XYZ file of C-alpha atoms in Angstrom:
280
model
C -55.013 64.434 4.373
C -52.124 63.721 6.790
C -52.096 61.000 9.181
C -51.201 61.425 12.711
C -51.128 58.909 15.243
C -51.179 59.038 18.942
C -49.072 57.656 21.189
C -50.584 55.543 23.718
C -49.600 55.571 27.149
C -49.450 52.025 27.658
C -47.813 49.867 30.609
C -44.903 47.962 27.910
C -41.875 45.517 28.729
C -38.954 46.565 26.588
C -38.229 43.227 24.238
C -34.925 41.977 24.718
C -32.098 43.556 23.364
C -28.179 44.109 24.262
C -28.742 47.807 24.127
C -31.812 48.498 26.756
C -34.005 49.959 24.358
C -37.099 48.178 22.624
C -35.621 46.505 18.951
C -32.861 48.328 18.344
C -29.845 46.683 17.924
C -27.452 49.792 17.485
C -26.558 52.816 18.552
C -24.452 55.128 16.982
C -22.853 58.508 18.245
C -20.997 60.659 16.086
C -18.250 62.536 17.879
C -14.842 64.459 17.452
C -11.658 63.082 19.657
C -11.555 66.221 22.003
C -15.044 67.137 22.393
C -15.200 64.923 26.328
C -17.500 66.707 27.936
C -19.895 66.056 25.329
C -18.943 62.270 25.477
C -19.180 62.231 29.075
C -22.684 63.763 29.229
C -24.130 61.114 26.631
C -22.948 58.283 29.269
C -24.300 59.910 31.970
C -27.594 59.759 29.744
C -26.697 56.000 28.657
C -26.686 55.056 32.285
C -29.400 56.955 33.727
C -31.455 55.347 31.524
C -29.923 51.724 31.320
C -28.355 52.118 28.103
C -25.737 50.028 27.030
C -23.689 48.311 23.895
C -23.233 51.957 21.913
C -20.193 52.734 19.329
C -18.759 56.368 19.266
C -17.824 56.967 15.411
C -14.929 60.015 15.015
C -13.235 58.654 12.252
C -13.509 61.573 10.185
C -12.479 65.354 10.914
C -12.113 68.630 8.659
C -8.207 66.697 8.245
C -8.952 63.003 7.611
C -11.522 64.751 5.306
C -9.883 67.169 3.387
C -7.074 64.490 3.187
C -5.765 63.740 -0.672
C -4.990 60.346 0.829
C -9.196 59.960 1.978
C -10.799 61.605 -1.508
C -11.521 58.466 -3.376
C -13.542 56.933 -0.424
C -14.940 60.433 0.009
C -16.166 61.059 -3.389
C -17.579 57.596 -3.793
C -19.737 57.174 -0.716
C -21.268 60.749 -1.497
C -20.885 60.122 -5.156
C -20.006 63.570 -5.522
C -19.466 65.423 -8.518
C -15.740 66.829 -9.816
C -14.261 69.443 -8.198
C -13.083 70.422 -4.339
C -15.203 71.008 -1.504
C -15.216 74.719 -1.245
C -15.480 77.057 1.695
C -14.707 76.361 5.456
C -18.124 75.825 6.883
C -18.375 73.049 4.484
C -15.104 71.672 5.280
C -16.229 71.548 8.591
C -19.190 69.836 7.864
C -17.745 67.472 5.929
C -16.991 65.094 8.823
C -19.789 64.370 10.383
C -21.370 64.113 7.030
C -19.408 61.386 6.466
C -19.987 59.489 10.213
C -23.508 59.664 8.841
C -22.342 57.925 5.615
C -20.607 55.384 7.550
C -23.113 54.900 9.801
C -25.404 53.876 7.254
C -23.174 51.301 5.529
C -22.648 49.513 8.751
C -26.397 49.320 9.767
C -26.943 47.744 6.319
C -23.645 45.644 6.777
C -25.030 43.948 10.399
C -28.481 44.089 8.441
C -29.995 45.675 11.565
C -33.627 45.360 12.685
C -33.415 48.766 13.842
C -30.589 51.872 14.705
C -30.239 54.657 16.426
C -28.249 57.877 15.410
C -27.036 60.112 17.513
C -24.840 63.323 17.770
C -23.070 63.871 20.980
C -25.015 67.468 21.664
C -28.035 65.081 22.317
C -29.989 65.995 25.617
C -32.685 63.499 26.549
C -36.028 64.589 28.072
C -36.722 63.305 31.228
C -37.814 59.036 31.434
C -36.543 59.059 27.647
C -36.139 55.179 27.594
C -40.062 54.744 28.771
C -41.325 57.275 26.183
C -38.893 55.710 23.683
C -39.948 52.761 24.085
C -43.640 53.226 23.854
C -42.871 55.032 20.482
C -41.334 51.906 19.183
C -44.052 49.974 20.024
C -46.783 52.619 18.462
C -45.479 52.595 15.290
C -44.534 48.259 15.014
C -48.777 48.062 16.329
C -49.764 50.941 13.302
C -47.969 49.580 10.636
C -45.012 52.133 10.029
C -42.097 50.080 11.208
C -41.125 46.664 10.670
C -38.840 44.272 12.805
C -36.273 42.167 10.956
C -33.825 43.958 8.288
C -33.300 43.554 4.659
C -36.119 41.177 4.149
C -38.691 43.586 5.090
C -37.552 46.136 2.764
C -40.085 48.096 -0.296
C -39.312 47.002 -3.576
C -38.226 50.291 -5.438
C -40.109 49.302 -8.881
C -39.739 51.489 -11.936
C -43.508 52.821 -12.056
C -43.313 53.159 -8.324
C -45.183 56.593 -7.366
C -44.324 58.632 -4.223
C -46.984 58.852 -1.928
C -46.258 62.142 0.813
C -48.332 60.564 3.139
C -47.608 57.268 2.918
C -47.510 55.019 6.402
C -46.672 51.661 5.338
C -45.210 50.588 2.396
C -42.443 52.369 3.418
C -38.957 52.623 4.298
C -39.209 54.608 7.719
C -36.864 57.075 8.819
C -38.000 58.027 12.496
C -36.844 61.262 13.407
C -36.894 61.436 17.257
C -35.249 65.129 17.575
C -36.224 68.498 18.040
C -34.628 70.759 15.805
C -34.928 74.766 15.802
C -38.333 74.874 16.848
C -39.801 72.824 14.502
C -42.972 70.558 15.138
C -45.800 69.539 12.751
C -48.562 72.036 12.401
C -50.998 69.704 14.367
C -49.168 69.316 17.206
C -50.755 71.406 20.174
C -47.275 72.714 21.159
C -48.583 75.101 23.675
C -51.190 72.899 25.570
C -49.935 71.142 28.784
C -49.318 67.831 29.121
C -50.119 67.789 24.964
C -50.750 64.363 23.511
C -47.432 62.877 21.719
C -48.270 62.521 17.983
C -46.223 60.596 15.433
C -46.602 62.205 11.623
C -45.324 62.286 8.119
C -43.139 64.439 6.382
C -41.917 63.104 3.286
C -41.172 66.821 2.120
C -39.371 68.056 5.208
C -38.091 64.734 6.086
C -35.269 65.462 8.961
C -35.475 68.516 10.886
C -32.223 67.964 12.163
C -29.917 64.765 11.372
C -29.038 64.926 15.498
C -31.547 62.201 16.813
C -33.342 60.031 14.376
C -33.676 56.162 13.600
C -32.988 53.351 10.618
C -33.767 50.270 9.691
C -31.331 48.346 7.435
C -33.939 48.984 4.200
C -34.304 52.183 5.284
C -30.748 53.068 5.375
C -29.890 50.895 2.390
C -32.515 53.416 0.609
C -30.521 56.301 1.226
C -27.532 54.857 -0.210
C -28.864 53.608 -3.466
C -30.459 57.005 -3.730
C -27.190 58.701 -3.153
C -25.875 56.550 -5.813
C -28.663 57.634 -8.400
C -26.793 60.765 -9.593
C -23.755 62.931 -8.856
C -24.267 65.210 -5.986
C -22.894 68.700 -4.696
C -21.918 68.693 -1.201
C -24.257 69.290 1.202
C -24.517 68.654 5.128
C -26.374 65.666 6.764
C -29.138 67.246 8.076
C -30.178 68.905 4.216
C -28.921 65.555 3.285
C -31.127 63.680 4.234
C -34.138 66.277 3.300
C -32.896 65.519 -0.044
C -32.494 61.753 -0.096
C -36.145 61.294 1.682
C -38.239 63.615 -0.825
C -36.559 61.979 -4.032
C -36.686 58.502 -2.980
C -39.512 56.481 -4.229
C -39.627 54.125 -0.869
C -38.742 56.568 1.967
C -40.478 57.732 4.365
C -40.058 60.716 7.413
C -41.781 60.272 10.412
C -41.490 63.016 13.030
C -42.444 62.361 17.173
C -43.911 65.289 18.675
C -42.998 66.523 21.414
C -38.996 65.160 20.320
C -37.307 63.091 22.789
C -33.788 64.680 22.375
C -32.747 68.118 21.994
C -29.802 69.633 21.092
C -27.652 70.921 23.719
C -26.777 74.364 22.269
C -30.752 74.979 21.762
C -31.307 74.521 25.794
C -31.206 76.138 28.634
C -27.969 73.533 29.809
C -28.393 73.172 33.392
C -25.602 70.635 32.870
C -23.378 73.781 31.971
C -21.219 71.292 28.704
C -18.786 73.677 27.502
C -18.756 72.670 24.267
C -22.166 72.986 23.801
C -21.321 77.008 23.270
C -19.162 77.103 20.690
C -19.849 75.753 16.549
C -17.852 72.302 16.516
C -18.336 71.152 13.388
């Protein structure tokens, strides 16, 4: 039977960190050089909510990653199989792919307690950093997250079984966003003022890749499972649906209602121009 856990509306000091939000010591937003107005809505957001110490990561575009010069690094970190990356969507999609890919090398790199991953079409619900926060707390108090990197992280033994509804011998992958209308079955979606759940969804493990959390176990567990066999292409968000369900250690938990949505799934008050045309 699957778990689901409330979260408790508790009075909580965030614990101190350079980046305003309870235990995590990164933030990550994956961007593209000319998409501003995107940028400059996610700092509005930053500093509305007392945000601070975030990296933007646009290192890679459909160029830099259809690039002869960039296909060795490209074909190791996906370990992909022979053969070109066909078709312009995917081409596309390529790029922020890889920011994904990078992203998790460098939380595993700084061996960080905890990460967060954003894409700049994020849109925050309103008092995001209290509800955040509280979330963080929930699931350190019920077992599902643990503070303090690589040390913490599930040993990936050879007889190891998956277990779908696993909550704590696990590496989490917290998956903050909304994504096309998706919550978990339990979730009272059309009640008002509906208590937030946290539940787990090792088979549908990302919804979207646009909003979601690591640790430095967790995101060294979806490298090494990356590096278990050649791969096809395929874009971050069915990326990571892959990577959860076949690991042996990871784990998808989803927050219901989400705490960011993406900005071409809104009504945008905000009126981002971007936000109404495909940019990757």
């Amino acid at each position: 039977m699957q778990q689901q856990i409330s979260i408790e509306s508790l009075s909580l000091s965030s614990s101190t960190t350079t980046t305003g939000l309870a235990f995590v010591d990164h933030i990550y937003i994956t961007t593209a050089s000319d998409l501003i107005d995107r940028q400059t809505n996610i700092k509005r957001m930053f500093k509305q909510n007392q945000i601070f110490n975030y990296k933007w990561r646009m290192k890679w575009s459909r160029d830099t990653c259809n690039s002869p010069a960039n296909r060795e690094e490209l074909y190791r970190k996906l370990n992909l199989r022979d053969g070109p990356i066909n078709g312009e969507k995917k081409k596309r999609q390529c790029a922020i792919t890889m920011e994904h890919i990078d992203i998790w090398y460098d939380i595993v790199a700084r061996n960080s307690s905890l990460s967060l991953i954003l894409e700049d079409d994020a849109v925050f619900v309103p008092f995001f950093g209290e509800k955040f926060n509280r979330t963080i707390y929930t699931t350190i108090r019920t077992g599902a997250l643990k503070i303090g990197g690589l040390e913490n992280c599930i040993k990936d033994k050879p007889n190891r079984s998956k277990n779908n509804d696993e909550w704590i011998e696990q590496d989490p992958i917290i998956v903050i966003g909304g994504c096309m209308s998706m919550y978990d079955k339990t979730f009272q979606r059309n009640q008002k003022d509906a208590q937030p759940i946290l539940t787990v969804h090792k088979e549908s493990a990302s919804r979207c890749s646009h909003a979601y959390l690591l640790t430095a176990c967790s995101a060294q567990a979806l490298l090494r499972q990356i590096s278990v066999r050649k791969n096809i292409f395929i874009q971050s968000d069915l990326l990571l649906n892959v990577l959860v369900i076949a690991s042996p250690t990871l784990q998808s938990f989803w927050l219901d209602p989400p705490l960011v949505y993406q900005g071409n799934r809104i009504n945008d008050l905000d009126g981002i121009p971007s936000f109404k045309r495909t940019s990757y």
